[in-house]
Coordinates of C-alpha atoms in Angstrom, one line a residue:
X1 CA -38.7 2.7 18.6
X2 CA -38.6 5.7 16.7
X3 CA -36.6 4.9 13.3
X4 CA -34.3 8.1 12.5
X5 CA -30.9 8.9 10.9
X6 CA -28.2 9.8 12.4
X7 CA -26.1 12.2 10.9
X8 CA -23.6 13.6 13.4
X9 CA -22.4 17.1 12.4
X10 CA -19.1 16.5 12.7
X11 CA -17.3 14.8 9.7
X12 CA -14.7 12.2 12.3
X13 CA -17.5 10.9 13.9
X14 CA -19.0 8.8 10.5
X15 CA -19.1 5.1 11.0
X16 CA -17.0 4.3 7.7
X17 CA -14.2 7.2 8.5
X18 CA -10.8 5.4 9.4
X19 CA -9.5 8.7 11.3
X20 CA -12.5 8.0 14.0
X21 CA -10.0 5.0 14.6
X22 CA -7.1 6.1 14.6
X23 CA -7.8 9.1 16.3
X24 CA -11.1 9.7 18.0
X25 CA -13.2 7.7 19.9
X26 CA -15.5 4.9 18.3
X27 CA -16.4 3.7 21.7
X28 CA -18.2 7.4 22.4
X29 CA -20.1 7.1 19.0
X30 CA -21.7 3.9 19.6
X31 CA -22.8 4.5 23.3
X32 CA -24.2 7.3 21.8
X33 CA -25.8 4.8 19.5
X34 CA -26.9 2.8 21.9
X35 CA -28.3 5.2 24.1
X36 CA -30.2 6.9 21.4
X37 CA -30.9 5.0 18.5
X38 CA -29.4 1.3 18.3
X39 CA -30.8 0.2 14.9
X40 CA -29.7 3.3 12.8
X41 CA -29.7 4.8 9.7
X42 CA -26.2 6.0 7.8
X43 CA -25.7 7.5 4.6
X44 CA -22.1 8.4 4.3
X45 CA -20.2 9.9 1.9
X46 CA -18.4 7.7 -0.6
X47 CA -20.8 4.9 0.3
X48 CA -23.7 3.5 -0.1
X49 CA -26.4 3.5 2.7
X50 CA -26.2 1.1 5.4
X51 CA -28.2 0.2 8.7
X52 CA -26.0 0.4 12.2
X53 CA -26.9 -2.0 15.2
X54 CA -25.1 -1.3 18.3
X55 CA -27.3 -3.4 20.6
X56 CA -26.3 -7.0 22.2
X57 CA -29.9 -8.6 21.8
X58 CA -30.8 -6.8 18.1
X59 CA -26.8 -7.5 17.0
X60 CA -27.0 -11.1 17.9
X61 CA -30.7 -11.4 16.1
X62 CA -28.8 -10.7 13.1
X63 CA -26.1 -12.8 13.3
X64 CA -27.9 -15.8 14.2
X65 CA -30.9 -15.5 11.4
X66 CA -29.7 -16.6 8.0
X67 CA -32.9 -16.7 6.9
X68 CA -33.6 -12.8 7.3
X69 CA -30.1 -12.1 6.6
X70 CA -27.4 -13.2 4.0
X71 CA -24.0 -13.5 4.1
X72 CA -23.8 -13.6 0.0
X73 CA -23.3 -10.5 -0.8
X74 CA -20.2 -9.5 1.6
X75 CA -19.2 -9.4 5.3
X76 CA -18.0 -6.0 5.7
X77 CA -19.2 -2.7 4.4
X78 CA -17.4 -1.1 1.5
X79 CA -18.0 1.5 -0.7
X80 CA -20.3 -0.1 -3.5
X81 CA -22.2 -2.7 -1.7
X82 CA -24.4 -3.3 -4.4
X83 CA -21.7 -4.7 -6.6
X84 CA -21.1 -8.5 -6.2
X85 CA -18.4 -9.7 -3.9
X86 CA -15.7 -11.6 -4.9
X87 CA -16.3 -14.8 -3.8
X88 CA -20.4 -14.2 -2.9
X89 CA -21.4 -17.6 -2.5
X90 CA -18.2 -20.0 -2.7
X91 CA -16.1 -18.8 0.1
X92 CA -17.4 -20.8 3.3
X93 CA -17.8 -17.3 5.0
X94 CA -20.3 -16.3 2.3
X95 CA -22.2 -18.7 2.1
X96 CA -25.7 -19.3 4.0
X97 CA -27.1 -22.5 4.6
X98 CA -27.4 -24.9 4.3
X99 CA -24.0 -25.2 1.7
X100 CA -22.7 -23.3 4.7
X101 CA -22.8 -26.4 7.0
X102 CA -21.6 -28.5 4.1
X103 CA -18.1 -26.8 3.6
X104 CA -18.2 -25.9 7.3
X105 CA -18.3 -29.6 8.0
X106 CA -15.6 -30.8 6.0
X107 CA -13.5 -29.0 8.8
X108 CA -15.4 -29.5 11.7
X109 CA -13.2 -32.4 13.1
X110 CA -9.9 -30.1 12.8
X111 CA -11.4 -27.5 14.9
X112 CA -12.7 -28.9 17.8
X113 CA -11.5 -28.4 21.1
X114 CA -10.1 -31.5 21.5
X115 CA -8.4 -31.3 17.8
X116 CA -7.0 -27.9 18.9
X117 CA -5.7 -28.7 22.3
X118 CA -3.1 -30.7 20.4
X119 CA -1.6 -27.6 19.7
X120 CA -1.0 -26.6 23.0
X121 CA 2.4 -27.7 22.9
X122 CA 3.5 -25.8 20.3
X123 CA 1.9 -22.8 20.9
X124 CA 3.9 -22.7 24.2
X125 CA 7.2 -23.3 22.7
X126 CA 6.2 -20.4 20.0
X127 CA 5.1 -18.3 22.4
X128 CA 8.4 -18.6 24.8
X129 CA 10.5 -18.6 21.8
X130 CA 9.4 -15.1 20.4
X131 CA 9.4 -13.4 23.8
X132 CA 12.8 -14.9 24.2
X133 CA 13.6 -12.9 21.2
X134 CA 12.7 -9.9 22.0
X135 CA 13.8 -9.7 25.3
X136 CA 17.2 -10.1 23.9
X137 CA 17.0 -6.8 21.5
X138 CA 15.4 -5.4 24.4
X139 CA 13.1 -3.4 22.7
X140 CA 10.5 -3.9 19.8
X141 CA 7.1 -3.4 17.9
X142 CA 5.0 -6.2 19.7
X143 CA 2.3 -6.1 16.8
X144 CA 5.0 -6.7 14.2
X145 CA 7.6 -8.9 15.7
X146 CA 5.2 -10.8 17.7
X147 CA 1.8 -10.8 17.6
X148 CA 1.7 -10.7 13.4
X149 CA 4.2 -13.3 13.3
X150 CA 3.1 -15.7 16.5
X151 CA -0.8 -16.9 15.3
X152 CA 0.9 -18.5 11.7
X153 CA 4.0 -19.7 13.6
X154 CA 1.4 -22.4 15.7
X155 CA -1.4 -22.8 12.8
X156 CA 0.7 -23.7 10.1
X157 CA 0.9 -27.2 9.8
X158 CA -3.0 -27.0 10.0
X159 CA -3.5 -24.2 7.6
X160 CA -2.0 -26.2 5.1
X161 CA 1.6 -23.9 4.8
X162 CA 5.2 -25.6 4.4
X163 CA 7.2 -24.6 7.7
X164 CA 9.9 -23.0 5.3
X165 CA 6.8 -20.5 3.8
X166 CA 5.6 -19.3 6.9
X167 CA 7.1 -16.1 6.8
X168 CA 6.3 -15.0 3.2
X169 CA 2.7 -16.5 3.9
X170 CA 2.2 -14.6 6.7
X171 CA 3.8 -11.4 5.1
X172 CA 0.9 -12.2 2.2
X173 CA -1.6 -12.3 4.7
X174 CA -0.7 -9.2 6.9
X175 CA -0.5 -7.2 3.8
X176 CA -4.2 -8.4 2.8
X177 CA -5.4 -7.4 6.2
X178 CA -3.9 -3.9 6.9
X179 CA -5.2 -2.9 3.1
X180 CA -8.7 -4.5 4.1
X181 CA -10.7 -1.1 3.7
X182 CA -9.4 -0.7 0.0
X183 CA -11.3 -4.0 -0.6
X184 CA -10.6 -2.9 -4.5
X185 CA -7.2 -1.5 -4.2
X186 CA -4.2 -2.7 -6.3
X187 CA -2.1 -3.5 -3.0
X188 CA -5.1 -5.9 -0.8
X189 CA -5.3 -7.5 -4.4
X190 CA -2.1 -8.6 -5.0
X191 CA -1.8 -9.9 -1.6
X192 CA -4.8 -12.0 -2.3
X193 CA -3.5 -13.4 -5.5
X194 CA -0.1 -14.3 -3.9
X195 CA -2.0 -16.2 -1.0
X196 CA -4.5 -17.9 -3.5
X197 CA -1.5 -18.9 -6.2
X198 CA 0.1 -20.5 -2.9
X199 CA -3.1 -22.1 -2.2
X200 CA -4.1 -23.5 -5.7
X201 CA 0.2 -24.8 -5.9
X202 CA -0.3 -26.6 -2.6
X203 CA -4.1 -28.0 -3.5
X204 CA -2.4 -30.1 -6.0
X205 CA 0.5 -31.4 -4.3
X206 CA -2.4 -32.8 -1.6
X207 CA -3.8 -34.2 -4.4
X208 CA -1.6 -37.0 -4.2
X209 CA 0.0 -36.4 -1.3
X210 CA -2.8 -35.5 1.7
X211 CA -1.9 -34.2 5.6
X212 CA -4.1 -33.9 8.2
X213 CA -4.6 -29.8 7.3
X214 CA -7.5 -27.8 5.8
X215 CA -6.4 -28.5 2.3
X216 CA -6.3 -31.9 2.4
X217 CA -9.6 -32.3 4.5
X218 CA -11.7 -30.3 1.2
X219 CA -9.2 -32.3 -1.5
X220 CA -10.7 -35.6 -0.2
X221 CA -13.4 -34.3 0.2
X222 CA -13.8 -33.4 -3.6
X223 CA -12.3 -36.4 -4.5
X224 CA -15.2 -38.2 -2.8
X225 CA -18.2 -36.9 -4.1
X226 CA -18.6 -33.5 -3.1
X227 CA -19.6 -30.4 -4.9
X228 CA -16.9 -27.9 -4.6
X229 CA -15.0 -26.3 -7.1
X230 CA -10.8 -26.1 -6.9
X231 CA -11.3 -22.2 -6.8
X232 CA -13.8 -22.5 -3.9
X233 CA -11.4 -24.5 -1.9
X234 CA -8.6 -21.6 -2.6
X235 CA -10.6 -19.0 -1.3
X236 CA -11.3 -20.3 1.5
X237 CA -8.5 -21.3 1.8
X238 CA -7.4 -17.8 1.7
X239 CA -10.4 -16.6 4.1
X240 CA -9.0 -18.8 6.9
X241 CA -5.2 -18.2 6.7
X242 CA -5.9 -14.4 6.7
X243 CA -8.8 -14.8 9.5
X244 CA -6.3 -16.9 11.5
X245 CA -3.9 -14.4 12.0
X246 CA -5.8 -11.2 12.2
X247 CA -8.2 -12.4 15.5
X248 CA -5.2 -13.5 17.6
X249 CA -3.0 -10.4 16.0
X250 CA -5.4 -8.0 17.1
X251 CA -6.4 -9.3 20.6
X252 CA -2.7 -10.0 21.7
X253 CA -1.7 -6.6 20.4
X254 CA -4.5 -4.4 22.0
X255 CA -4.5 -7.0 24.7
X256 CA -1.2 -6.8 26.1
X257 CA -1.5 -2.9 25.8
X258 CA -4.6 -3.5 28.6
X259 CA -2.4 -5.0 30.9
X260 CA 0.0 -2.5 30.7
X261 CA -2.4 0.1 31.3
X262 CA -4.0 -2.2 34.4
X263 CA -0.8 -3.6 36.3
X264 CA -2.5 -4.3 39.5
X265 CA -4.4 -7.3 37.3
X266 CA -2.1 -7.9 35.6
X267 CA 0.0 -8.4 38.7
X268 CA -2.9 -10.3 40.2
X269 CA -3.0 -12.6 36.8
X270 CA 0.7 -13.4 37.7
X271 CA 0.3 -14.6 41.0
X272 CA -2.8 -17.1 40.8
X273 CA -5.5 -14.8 41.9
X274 CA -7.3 -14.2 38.5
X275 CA -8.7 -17.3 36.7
X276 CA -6.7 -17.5 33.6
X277 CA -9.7 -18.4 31.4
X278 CA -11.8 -15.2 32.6
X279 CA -8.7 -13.7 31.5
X280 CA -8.7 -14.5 28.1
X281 CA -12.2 -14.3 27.4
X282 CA -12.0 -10.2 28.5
X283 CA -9.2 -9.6 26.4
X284 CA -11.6 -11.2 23.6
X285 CA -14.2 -8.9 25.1
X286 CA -12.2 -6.2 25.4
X287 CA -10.1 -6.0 21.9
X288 CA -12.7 -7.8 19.3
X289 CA -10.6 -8.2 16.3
X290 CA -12.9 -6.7 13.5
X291 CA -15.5 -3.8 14.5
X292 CA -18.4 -5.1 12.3
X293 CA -19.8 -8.0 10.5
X294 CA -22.3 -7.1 7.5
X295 CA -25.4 -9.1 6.3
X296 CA -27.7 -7.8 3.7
X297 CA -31.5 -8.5 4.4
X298 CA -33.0 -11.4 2.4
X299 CA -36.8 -10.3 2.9
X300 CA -38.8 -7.2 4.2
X301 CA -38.6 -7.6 8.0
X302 CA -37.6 -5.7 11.6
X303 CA -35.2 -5.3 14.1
X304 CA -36.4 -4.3 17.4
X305 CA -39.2 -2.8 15.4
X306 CA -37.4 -0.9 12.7
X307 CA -38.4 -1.6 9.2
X308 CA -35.6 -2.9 7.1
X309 CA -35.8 -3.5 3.6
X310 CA -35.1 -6.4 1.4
X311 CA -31.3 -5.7 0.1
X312 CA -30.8 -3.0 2.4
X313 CA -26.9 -4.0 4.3
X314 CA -27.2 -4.3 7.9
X315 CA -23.6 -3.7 10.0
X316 CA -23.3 -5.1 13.3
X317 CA -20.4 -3.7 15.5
X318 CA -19.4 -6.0 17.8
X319 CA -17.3 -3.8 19.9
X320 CA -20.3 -2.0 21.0
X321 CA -22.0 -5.1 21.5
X322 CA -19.3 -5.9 23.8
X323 CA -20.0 -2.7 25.9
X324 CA -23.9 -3.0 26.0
X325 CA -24.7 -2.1 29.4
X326 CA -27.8 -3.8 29.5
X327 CA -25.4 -6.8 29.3
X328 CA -22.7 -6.1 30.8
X329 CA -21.8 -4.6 34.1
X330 CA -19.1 -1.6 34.1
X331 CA -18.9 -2.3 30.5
X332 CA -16.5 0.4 30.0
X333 CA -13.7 -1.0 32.2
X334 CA -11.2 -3.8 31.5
X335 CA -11.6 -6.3 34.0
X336 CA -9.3 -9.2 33.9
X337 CA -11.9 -11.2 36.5
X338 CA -15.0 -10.6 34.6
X339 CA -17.9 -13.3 34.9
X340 CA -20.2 -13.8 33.0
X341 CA -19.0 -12.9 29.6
X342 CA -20.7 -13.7 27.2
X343 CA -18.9 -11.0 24.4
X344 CA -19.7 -11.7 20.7
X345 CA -16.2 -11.2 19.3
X346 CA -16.5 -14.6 18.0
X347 CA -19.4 -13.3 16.2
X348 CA -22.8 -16.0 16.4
X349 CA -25.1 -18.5 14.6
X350 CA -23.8 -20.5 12.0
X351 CA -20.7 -18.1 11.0
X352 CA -19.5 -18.5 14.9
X353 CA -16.0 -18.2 14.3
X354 CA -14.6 -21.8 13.5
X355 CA -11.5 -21.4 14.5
X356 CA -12.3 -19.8 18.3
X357 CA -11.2 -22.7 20.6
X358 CA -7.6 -22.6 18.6
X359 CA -7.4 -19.1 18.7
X360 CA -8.7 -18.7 22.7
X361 CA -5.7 -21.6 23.2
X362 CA -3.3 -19.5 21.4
X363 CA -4.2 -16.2 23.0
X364 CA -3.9 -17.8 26.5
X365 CA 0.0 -19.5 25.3
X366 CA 0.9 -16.1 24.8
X367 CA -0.6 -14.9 28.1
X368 CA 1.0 -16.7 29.8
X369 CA 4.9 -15.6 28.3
X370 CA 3.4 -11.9 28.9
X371 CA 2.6 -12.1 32.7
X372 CA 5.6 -14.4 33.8
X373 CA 7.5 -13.0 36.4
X374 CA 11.1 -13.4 34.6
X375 CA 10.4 -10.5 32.3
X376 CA 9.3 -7.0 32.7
X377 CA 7.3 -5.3 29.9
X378 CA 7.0 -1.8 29.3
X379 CA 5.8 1.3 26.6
X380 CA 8.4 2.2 24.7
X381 CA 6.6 4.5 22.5
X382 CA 3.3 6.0 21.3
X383 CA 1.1 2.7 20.3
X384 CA -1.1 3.4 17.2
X385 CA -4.5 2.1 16.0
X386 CA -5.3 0.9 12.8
X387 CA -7.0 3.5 10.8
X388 CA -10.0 0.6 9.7
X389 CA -13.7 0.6 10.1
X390 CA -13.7 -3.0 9.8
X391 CA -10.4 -4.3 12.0
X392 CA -9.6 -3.7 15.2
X393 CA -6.7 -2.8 17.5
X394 CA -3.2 -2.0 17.1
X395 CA -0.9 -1.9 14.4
X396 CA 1.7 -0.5 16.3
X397 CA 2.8 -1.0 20.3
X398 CA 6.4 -0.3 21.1
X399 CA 7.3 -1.8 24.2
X400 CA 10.5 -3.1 25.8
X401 CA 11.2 -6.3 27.1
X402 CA 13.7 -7.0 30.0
X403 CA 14.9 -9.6 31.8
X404 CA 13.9 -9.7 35.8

């Protein structure tokens, strides 16, 4: 492979420029990528340089190698990479192994899918009861009065928040997450701080008084020997709460405006003739909740024969991984019935997402409220994206809801 940079010429089509998602096309820039050039250069300005890979087989190679690349030093691009991230190295998701596996496997047994399909229950009645209340305004913002609210609404109890905090939790975390670019800004970190003072009030009350949640799994944990630190438990604490939300957030929200655009399948879904598990796994496909996950390279090594060099950042965007057609067939096109699919919006390796077979559970809960025959769903407005190189989807669809 010939290693080159690519510099488009136009100024909207720079990885790290939020108007290429709100407004352009991202999906055009990384075919392009693909086609051309899938382990490329970038040196944009207002950042420092940074490797792109847009390929399945090379974006999964990273992921998946923690011993050519590090997840210490930050998990998304941001303007000065070479400064330390906050939380580098205490925070399960930046840590490599093998203290990775150690704080990872304090929650393992909350996370399974057998642990996760006790939710299923609640996620239904959740589900039912916020459709319920939007059919009867008739019309809202789905991404605000639904899919925002719906993920924290299920997840609470396990996540460690008092059912009478929920919403001032979750209005915490969606705060963090729509000022995630400005990484440094005043607004993301007051967000943080509310969501880790929450944390470090509720760490001590499980202290003496445990659940069966995330907080009490690494508070016993301490307490029996292990080496982790009250402020590493509160950030990840915080990592999970705000991860929680966004990935079922962004795939119900972009989702849902899919199956709007594709009622035939839609249709199809409703009446038995689509497997409702292929279903859920293309909306994952489909609407990955973050467009890239960063690791910075530990050693001199290669990808797909391209030199990288020891510190260099390496971004993988898992969106385009998701439309590699050496992959996948008709890549482009959402289809509700697609097998195999084998996306990585879950990301891979040891950092798989922990929390998938809650959040696939959840996603399909809602799916079900969405296609059921009693209602009727429509655009009510213009949706808009969110203006982030780093998440994905919607932070705006209105739609109304009517009875049938």
């Amino acid at each position: 492979m010939v290693v080159q940079q690519y510099a488009p010429t136009d100024p909207g089509l720079r990885l790290t420029d939020p108007t290429l998602y709100a407004h352009g096309d991202p999906h055009a820039v990384w075919a392009g990528l693909r086609r051309d050039c899938p382990v490329s250069w970038h040196d944009e300005p207002g950042h420092e340089g940074f490797w792109a890979v847009t390929t399945y087989a090379e974006g999964l190679d990273v992921l998946t190698d923690s011993r050519r690349f590090s997840s210490t030093r930050g998990t998304f691009l941001r303007p000065n990479l070479s400064d330390p991230f906050p939380g580098g190295g205490r925070m399960m998701t930046l840590t490599d192994p093998p203290r990775h596996g150690v704080l990872r496997g304090v929650l393992g047994r909350l996370f399974t899918p057998r642990a996760s399909r006790s939710f299923q229950d609640r996620a239904k009645e959740v589900a039912h009861r916020l459709i319920g209340a939007v059919t009867d305004a008739g019309t809202c913002d789905f991404v605000n009065d639904v899919a925002a609210r719906y993920p924290l609404a299920v997840t609470a109890e396990l996540l460690g928040v008092a059912p009478g905090d929920v919403d001032r939790v979750a209005s915490y975390t969606s705060t963090a997450a729509d000022n995630i670019v400005d990484i440094d800004g005043s607004t993301a970190q007051q967000a943080h701080l509310e969501v880790l003072q929450y944390y470090s009030e509720v760490l001590e009350d499980r202290r003496s008084s445990p659940g069966d949640d995330v907080v009490s799994a690494f508070a016993l944990a301490q307490a029996e020997g292990l080496d982790i630190s009250d402020e590493e438990i509160i950030l990840t604490c915080d990592n999970l709460v705000v991860a929680a939300g966004e990935t079922t957030r962004q795939v119900t929200g972009a989702g849902l405006l899919a199956l709007l655009d594709a009622p035939e399948q839609a249709e199809a879904l409703r009446r038995g003739e689509i497997s409702h598990r292929r279903a859920v796994e293309e909306l994952l496909r489909w609407s990955a909740p973050v467009n890239h996950i960063m690791r910075t390279a530990v050693t001199d090594t290669e990808i797909a024969g391209v030199p990288i060099r020891a510190g260099q950042a390496v971004s993988v965007w898992l969106p385009s991984l998701n439309r590699d057609e050496s992959v996948f067939e008709r890549p482009m096109e959402f289809l509700l019935d697609r097998h195999p699919n084998r996306h990585a919006s879950f990301g891979g390796g040891g950092h798989f997402c922990i929390g998938a077979p809650l959040a696939r559970l959840m996603i399909s809960a809602l799916l079900d409220e969405l296609v059921d025959e009693r209602i009727e769903i429509a655009l009510a407005g213009p949706p808009r994206r969110i203006p982030s190189y780093i998440t994905g989807g919607l932070d705006r669809l209105p739609v109304t809801v009517t009875s049938c």
